XYZ file of C-alpha atoms in Angstrom:
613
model
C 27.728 -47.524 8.152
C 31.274 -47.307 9.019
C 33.044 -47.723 12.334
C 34.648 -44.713 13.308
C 37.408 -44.479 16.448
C 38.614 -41.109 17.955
C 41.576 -41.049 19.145
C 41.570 -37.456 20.491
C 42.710 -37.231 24.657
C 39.197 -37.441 27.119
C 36.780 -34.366 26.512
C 37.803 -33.882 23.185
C 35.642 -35.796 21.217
C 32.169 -36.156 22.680
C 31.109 -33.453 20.000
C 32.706 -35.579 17.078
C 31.063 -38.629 18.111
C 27.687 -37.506 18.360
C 27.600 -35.826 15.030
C 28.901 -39.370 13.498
C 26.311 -41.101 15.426
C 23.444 -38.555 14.025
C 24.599 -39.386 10.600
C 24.415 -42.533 10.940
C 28.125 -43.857 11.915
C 28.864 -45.978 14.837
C 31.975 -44.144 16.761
C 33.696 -44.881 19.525
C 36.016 -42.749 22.052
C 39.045 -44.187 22.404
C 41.350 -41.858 23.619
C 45.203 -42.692 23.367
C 47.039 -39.500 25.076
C 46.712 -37.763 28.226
C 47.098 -34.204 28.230
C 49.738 -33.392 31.612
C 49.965 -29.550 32.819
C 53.058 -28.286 33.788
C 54.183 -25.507 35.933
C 56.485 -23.083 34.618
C 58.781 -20.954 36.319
C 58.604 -16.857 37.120
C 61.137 -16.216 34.828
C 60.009 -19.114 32.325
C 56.354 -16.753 32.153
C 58.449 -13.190 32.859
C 58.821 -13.022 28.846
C 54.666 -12.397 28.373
C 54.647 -9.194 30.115
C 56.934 -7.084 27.843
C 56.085 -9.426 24.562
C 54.760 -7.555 21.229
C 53.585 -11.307 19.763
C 52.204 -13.858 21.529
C 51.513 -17.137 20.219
C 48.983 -19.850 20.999
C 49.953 -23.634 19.095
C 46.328 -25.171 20.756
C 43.576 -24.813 22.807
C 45.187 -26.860 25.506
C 48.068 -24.025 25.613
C 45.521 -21.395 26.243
C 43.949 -23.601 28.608
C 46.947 -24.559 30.697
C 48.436 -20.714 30.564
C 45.262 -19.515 31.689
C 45.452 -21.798 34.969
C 48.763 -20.342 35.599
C 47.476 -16.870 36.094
C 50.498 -14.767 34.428
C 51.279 -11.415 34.053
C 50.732 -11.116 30.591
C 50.609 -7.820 27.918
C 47.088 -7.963 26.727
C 48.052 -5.127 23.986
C 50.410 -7.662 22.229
C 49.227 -9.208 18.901
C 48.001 -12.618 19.542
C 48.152 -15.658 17.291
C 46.299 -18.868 17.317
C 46.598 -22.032 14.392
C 42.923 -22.526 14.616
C 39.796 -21.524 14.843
C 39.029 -22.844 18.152
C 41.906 -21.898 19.514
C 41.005 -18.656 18.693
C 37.729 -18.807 20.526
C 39.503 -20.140 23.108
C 42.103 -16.820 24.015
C 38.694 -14.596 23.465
C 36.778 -16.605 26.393
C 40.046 -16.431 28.573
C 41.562 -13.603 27.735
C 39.234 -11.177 25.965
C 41.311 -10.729 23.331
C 40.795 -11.574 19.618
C 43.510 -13.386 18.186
C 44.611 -13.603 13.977
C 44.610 -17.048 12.863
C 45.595 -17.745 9.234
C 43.855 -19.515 6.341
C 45.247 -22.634 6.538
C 45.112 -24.353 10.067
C 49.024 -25.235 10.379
C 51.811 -24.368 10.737
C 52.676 -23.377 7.531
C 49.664 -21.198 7.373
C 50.673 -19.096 10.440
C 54.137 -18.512 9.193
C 52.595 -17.068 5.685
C 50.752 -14.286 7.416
C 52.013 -10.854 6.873
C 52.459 -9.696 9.941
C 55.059 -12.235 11.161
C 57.028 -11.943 8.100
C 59.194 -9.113 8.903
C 59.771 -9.828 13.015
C 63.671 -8.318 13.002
C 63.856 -7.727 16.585
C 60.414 -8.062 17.878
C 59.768 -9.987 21.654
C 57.954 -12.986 20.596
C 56.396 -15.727 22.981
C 55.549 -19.089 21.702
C 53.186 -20.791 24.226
C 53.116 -24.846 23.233
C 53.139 -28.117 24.504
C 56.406 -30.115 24.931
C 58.681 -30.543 21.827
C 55.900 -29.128 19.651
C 55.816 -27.379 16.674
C 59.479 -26.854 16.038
C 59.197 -25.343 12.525
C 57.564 -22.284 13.707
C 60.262 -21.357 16.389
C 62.676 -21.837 13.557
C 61.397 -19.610 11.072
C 61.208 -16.659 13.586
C 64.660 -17.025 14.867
C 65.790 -17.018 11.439
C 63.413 -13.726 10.732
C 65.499 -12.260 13.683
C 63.068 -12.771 16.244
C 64.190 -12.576 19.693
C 62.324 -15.912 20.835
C 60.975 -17.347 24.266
C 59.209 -20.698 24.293
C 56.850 -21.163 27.373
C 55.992 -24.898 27.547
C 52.983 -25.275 29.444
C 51.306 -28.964 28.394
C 52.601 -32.471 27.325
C 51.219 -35.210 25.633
C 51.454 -38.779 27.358
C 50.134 -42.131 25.707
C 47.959 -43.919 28.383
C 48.847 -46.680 30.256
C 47.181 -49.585 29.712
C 47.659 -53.043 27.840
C 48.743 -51.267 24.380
C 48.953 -54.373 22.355
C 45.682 -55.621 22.778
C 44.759 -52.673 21.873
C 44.357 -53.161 17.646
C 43.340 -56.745 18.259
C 40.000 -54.866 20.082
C 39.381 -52.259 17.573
C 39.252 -55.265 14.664
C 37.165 -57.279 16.577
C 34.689 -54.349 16.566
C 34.990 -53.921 13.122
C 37.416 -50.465 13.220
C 36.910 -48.823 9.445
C 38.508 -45.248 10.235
C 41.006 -43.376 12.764
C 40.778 -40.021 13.837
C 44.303 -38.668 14.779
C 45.117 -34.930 15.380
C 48.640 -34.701 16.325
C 52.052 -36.467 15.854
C 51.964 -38.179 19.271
C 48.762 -39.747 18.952
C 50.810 -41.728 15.970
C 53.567 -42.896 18.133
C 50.896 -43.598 20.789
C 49.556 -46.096 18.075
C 51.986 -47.073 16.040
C 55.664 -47.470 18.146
C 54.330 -50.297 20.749
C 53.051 -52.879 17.573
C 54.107 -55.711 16.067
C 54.822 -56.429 12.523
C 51.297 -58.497 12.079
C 48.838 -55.405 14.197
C 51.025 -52.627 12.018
C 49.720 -55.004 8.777
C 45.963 -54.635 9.562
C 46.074 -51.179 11.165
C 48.222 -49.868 7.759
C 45.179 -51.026 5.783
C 42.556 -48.819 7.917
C 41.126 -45.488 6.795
C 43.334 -42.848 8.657
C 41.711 -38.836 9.067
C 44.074 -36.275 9.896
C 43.982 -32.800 10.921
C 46.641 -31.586 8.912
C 49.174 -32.226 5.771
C 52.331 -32.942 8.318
C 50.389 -35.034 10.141
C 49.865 -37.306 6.845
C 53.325 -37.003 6.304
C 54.383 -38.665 9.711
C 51.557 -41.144 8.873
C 53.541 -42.252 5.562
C 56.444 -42.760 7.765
C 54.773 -45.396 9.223
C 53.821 -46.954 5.558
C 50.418 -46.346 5.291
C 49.512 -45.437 2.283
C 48.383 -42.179 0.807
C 45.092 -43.176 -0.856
C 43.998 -44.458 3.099
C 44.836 -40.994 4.609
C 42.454 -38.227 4.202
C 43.092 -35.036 5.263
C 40.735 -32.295 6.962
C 41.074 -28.629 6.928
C 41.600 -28.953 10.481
C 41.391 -30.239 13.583
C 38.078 -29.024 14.812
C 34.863 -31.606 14.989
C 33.449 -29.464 12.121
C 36.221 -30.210 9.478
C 36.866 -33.568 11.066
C 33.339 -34.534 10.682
C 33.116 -32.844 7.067
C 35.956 -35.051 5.918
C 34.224 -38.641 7.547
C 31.086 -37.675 5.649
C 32.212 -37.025 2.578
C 34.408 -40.083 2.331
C 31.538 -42.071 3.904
C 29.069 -40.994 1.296
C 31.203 -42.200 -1.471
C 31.599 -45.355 -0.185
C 27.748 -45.787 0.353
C 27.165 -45.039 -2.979
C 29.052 -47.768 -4.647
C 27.130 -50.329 -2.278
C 24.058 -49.243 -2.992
C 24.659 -49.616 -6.421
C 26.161 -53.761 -6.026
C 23.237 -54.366 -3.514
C 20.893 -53.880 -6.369
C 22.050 -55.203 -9.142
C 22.518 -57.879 -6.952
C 18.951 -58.244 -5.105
C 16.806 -57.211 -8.177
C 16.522 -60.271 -10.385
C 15.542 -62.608 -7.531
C 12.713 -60.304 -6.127
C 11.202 -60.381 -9.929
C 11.738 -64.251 -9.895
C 10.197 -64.870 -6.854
C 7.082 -63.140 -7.649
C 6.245 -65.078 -11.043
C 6.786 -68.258 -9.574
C 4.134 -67.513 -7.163
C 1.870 -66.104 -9.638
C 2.373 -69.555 -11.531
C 1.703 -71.882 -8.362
C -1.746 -69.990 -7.592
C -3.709 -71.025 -10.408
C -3.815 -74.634 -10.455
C -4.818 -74.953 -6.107
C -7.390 -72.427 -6.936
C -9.483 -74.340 -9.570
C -9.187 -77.744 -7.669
C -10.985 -76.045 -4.707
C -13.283 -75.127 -6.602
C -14.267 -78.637 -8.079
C -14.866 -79.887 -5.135
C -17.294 -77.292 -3.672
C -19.052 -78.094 -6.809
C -19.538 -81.950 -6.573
C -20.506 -81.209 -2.872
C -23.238 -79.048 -4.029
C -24.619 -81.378 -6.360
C -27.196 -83.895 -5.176
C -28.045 -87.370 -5.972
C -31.520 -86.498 -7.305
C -30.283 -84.429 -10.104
C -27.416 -86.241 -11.121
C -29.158 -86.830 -14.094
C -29.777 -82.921 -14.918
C -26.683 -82.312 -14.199
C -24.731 -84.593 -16.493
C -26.958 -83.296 -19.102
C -26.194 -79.812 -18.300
C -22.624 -80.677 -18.147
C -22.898 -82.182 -21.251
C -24.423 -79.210 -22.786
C -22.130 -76.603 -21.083
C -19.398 -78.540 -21.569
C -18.769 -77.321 -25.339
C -18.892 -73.828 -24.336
C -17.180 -74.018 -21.241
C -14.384 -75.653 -23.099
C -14.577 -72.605 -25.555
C -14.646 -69.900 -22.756
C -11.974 -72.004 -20.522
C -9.922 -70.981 -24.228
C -10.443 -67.813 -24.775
C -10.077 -66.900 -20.635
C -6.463 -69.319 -20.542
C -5.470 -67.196 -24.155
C -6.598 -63.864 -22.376
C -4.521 -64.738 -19.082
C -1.356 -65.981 -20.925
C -1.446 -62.884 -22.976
C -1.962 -60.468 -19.686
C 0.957 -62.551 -17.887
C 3.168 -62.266 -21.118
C 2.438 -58.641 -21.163
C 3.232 -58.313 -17.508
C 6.414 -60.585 -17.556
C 7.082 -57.735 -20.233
C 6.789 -54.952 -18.124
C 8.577 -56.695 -15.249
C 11.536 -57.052 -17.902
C 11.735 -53.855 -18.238
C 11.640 -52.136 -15.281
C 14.601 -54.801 -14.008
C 16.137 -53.196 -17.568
C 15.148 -49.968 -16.092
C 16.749 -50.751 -13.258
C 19.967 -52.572 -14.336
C 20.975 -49.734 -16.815
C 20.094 -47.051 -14.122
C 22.384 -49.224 -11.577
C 25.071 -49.085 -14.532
C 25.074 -45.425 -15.215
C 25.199 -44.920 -11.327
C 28.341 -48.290 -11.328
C 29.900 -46.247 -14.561
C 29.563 -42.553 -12.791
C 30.750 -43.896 -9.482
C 33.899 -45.536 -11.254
C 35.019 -42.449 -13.092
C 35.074 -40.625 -10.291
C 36.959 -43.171 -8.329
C 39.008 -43.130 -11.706
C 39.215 -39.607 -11.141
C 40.241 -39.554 -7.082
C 42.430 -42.174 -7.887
C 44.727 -40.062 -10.615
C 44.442 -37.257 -8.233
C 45.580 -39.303 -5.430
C 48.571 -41.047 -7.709
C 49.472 -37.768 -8.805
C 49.595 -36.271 -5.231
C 51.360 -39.398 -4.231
C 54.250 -38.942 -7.058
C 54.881 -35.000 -6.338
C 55.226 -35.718 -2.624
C 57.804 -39.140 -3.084
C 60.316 -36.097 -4.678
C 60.419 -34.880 -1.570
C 59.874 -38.036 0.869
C 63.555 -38.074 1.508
C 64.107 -34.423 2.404
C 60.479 -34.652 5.180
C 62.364 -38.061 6.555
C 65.159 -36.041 7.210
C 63.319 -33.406 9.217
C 61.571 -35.732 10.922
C 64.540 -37.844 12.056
C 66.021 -33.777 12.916
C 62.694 -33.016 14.492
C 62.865 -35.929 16.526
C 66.803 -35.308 17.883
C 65.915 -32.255 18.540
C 63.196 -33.690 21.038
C 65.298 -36.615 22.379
C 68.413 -34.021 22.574
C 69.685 -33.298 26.742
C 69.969 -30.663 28.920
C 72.222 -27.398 28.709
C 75.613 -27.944 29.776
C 76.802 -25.055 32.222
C 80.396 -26.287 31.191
C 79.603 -25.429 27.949
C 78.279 -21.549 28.526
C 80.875 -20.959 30.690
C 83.381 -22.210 28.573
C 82.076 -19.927 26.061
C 81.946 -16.391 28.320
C 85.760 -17.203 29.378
C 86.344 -16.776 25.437
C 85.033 -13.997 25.311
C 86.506 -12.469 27.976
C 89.686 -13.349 26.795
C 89.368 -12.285 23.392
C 88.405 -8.836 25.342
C 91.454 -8.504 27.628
C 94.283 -10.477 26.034
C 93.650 -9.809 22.353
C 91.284 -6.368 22.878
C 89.493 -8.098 19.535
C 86.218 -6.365 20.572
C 84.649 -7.399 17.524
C 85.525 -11.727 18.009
C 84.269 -10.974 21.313
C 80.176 -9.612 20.428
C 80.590 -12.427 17.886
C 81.270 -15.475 20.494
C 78.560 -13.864 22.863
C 76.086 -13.725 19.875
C 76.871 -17.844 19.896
C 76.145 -18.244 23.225
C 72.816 -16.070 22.765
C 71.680 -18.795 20.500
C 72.738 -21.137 22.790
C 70.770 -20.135 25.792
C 67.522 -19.027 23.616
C 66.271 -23.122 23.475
C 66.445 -23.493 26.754
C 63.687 -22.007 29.437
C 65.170 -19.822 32.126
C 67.956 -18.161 30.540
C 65.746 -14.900 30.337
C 68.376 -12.364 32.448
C 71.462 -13.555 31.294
C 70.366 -13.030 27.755
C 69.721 -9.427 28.484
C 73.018 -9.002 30.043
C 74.526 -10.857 26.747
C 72.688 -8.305 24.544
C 73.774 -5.323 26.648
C 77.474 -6.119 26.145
C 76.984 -7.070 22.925
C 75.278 -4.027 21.923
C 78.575 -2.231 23.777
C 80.971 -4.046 21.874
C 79.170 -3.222 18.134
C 79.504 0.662 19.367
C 83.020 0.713 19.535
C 84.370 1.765 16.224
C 87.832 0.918 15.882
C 90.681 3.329 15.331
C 91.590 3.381 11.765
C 95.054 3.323 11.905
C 96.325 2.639 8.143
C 93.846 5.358 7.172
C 95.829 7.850 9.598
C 99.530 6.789 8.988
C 98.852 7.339 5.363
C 97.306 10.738 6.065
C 100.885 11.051 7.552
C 103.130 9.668 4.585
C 101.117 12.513 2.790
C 102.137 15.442 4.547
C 105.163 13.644 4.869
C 106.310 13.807 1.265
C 105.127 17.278 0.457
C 107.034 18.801 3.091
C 110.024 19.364 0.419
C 107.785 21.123 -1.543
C 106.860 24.065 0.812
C 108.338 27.569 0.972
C 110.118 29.287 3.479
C 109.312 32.627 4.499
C 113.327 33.774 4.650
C 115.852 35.515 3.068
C 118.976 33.883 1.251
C 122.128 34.722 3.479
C 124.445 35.980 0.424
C 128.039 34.146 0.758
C 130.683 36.415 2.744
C 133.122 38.971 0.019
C 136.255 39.172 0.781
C 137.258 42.138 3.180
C 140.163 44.470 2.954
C 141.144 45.455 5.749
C 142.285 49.169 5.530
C 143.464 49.636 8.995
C 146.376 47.339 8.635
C 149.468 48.186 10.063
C 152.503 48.544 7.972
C 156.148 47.421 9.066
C 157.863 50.616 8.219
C 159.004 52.661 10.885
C 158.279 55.831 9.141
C 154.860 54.842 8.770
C 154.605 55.169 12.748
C 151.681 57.978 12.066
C 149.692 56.040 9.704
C 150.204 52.832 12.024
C 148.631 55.138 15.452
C 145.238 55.818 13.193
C 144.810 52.844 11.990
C 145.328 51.138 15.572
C 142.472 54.062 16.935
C 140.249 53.083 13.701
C 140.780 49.421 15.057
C 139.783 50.479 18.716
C 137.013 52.227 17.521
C 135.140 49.478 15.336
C 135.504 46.919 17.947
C 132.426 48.433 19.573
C 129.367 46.989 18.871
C 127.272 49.400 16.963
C 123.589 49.702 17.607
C 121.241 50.167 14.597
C 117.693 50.572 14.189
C 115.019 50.573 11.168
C 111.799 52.132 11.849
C 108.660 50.329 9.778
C 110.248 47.742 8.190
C 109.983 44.365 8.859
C 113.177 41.674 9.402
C 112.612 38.570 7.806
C 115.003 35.470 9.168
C 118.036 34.953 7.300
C 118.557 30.884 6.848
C 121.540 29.574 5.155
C 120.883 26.449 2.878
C 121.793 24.054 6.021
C 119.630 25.542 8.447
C 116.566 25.307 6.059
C 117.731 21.164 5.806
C 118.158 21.010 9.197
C 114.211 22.322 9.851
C 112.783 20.164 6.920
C 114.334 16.852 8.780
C 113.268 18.282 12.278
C 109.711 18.429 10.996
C 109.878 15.117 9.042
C 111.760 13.407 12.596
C 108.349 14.897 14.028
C 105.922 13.020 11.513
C 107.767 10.147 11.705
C 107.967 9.793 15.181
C 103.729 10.284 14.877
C 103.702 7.089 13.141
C 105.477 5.199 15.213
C 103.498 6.352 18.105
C 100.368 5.167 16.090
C 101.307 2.056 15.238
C 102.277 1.315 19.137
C 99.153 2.944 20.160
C 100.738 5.470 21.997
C 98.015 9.013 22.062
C 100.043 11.172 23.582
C 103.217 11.001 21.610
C 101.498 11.194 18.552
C 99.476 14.676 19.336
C 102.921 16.005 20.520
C 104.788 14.972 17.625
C 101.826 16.474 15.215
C 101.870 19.550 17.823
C 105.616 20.657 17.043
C 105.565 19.367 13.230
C 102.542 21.991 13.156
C 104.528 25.281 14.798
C 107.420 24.721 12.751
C 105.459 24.780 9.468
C 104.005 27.843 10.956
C 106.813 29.138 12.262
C 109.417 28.954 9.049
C 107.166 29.227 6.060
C 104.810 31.387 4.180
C 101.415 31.204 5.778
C 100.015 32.353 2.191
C 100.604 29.650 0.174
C 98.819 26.729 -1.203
C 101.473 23.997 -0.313
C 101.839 25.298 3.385
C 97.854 25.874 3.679
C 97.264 22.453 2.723
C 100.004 20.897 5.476
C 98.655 23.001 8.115
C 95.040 21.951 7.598
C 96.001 18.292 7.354
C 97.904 18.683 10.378
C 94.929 19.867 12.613
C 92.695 17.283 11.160
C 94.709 14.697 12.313
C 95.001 16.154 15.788
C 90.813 15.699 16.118
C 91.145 12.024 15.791
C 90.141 10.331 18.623
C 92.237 7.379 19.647
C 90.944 5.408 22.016
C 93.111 2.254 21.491
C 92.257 0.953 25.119
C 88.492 1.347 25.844
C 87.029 0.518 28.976
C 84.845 -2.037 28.660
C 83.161 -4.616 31.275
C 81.028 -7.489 30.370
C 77.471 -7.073 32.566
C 76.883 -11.188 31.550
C 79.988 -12.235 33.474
C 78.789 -12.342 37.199
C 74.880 -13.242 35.496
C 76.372 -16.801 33.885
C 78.409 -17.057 37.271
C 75.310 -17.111 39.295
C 73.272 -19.393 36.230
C 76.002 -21.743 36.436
C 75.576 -21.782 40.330
């Protein structure tokens, strides 16, 4: 049977092993990684106690945060990728976790309830630089995302390069490898002649990304086999049934092989019996006979001679027909035997035949999109080797923003640039209260509605032009007639009489005379240039609103609209349509609220201040 190696870290394949060795495989343990705990910070593990989703990548993660001892919100919905892992958070934290059909990444991101996360507190407990897809994905759901790295993978020190020159030696068939690392473990220390032999090994995997960093390394697809996951179960199921194949097609060569010289053998025996057996038996004859009755016996001989002869025929005829008959027989059970051994050669080839189209056909739908998996790798990969947070470069970004606040008051540019430096801060661990004082201003900013000031001024121009068209509530002031004035004095001297009345008539009316009108009502009277001079008063008035709005001055503006309003209702008729209409237009534009300088003070100021610190 094969030679199996398992590559998983030390604990992790004891099970694996002893299943292959019931079967009837030889395995070995050969573990390449060390799995490293790490200690996270208080506010690194804060995140878990408000969280709605919590997510486990592996059973190591459970492990490791379980060690730690958080605070953590035990009502959340918890995830796991496998089924183990699974098990795992229910003997640690007694609480049953959804897992999805397919034991990847992939598969966790298709369930239903993480496809709509818009604004849910997710947690993403992993090892380091794991599993970046799934981070991804959320963040673009609009997930507000915390990663909690708890583990690390390190290759093991030791002599790495003698390390495939061992596993030949000892006859290495197949590779167990469940994770990424374990790959570069292998793979990055090698030279060109180790990669040769170790490319034409049989490679199991745990998943379909795995495979897909395994091409990178150009192995080639028909030597990778994938499981449906990374348990001992699947792993095991997928050895097997690979293994089983491949003892089938040498049964079937060892036999057509070995037959024809067993059947060989055995006839030439049969042939080499006869002739020792009758020559013994000769001589125990002549021994027997004595000299006395050598006579009776030669006569005896003579006699029996003739139908010993005859018998010696017919028994050699009998036997030659038996053997033929049996060499017969012989024939065709090795026929038998060869065509079963064909029909088993011809069934076994079709379905390699068959494996092999699937394979080639697998192999041609995936090289479509080798290029674009090479490309998130080598992404994948800077992410991992990228460096640390630059303070320079978060402070740098809150001085934008409070610039764009106070110098520009562009409250709008300024939610946007802290919404950058959200993103910023959410890959990196212990960012967790300036973030919250980042989405507190920004949800300050996005409440501010600003004034709309072009709606306004043309609300303005409006009333503006229809204040020609209302009606005054006045009478005409009729044009002075020409007075005759019938207390002139005359220049005759005997007019002298006449001249003294006329002078009393003149004393008289330059009183002022007092007179009054019960029940009736005045109305104004406005000559043609006084109603001009009110229209332009009340348009100086709406104009001078304007201006006030477009220099975001409040208080000028309501008085302006204040005294355009009481002359309207001051000089015209309060009944009609035209006047009704300016008047209501008027008030509605004394409700607006403008608030052209809000208060506003960013809370994630002083919190960068004391990050950067």
């Amino acid at each position: 049977m094969p030679h199996i190696l398992i590559t998983r870290p030390e604990g992790k394949g004891v099970s694996l092993a002893q299943q292959l060795e019931q079967a009837g495989y030889q395995a070995s343990l050969f573990p390449v990684l060390k799995i490293a705990y790490l200690t996270p910070s208080n506010t690194q593990l804060s995140p878990l106690i408000n969280a709605d989703k919590i997510i486990f990548i592996s059973q190591d993660a459970v492990n490791a945060l379980a060690l730690l001892k958080p605070n953590i919100n035990t009502k959340a919905q918890f995830y796991a990728v496998g089924q183990q892992t699974a098990d795992t958070i229910y003997a640690l934290f007694g609480v049953r976790a959804a897992i999805p059909k397919q034991y990847d990444s992939e598969g966790l991101l298709a369930l239903k309830s993480l496809a709509e996360v818009d604004g849910s507190s997710i947690v993403l407990v992993k090892g380091q630089g794991g599993r970046p897809d799934i981070a991804k994905v959320l963040k673009e759901r609009g997930a507000f995302l915390n990663n909690c790295v708890v583990y690390k993978r390190e290759p093991v020190s030791g002599l790495v390069n003698s390390w495939t020159d061992h596993w030949q030696s000892n006859n290495v068939h197949g590779i167990v490898i469940t994770s990424n690392a374990a790959v570069d473990a292998i793979f990055t220390p090698l030279a060109a002649p180790q990669k040769q032999w170790l490319q034409q090994c049989q490679f199991y995997v745990a998943s379909e990304r795995i495979a897909a960093y395994l091409q990178q390394q150009q192995v080639s697809l028909a030597n990778i086999h994938i499981a449906a996951g990374a348990s001992d179960d699947a792993m095991f199921a997928c050895i097997n049934q690979q293994g089983s194949t491949m003892s089938e097609q040498s049964k079937s060569i060892t036999t057509e092989k070995n037959t024809p010289t067993t059947a060989s053998t055995a006839s030439a025996k049969s042939t080499k019996q006869e002739p020792v057996t009758a020559k013994n038996a000769a001589d125990r004859n002549k021994q027997k006979v004595s000299k006395v009755a050598t006579l009776a016996l030669l006569v005896s001989l003579i006699v029996a001679s003739g139908v010993g002869y005859d018998f010696y025929q017919k028994l050699n005829a009998g036997k030659a027909q038996n053997l033929a008959v049996n060499d017969l027989n012989e024939q065709n059970k090795l026929l038998t035997q060869e065509l079963q051994a064909l029909k088993s050669a011809q069934s076994n080839f079709q379905q390699a035949l068959s494996n092999s189209e699937k394979k080639i056909a697998a192999a041609l739908s995936e090289s479509a999109a080798q290029n674009q998996q090479e490309l998130k790798a080598a992404l994948q990969k800077a992410q991992q080797q990228s460096s640390s947070l630059n303070p320079q470069e978060v402070t740098s970004l809150q001085r934008m923003a409070e610039f764009k606040l106070w110098a520009e008051k562009d409250y709008q540019g300024t939610s946007a640039v802290l919404k950058r430096l959200d993103a910023l801060l959410s890959e990196h661990p212990g960012t967790v209260e300036v973030r919250q004082a980042i989405m507190q201003d920004i949800q300050t900013l996005d409440s501010l509605k600003p004034v709309a000031t072009e709606a306004i001024y043309l609300q303005l121009n409006s009333v503006l032009t229809s204040i020609d068209d209302l009606v005054f509530n006045a009478v005409n002031l009729p044009q002075e007639a020409a007075v005759i004035d019938e207390n002139a004095l005359s220049d005759n001297v005997s007019d002298w009489q006449q001249n003294l009345s006329n002078s009393w008539n003149k004393i008289v009316d330059s009183f002022i005379t007092v007179r009054q009108h019960e029940g009736v009502s005045i109305e104004p009277l406005l000559t043609e240039q006084e109603r001009h001079l009110i229209n332009q008063r009340i348009k100086l008035n709406l104009t001078q609103a304007q201006d006030a709005l477009m220099s975001k001055q409040a208080s000028i503006f309501f008085n302006a609209l204040s005294e355009a309003k009481r002359l309207v209702a001051e000089y015209f008729k309060q009944g009609d349509d035209a006047t009704k209409s300016v008047l209501k237009a008027l008030s509605n534009l004394e409700k607006e609220q403008l608030n052209f300088n809000p208060e506003v003070t960013l809370q994630s100021t002083q919190k960068v201040k004391e990050w950067a610190q």
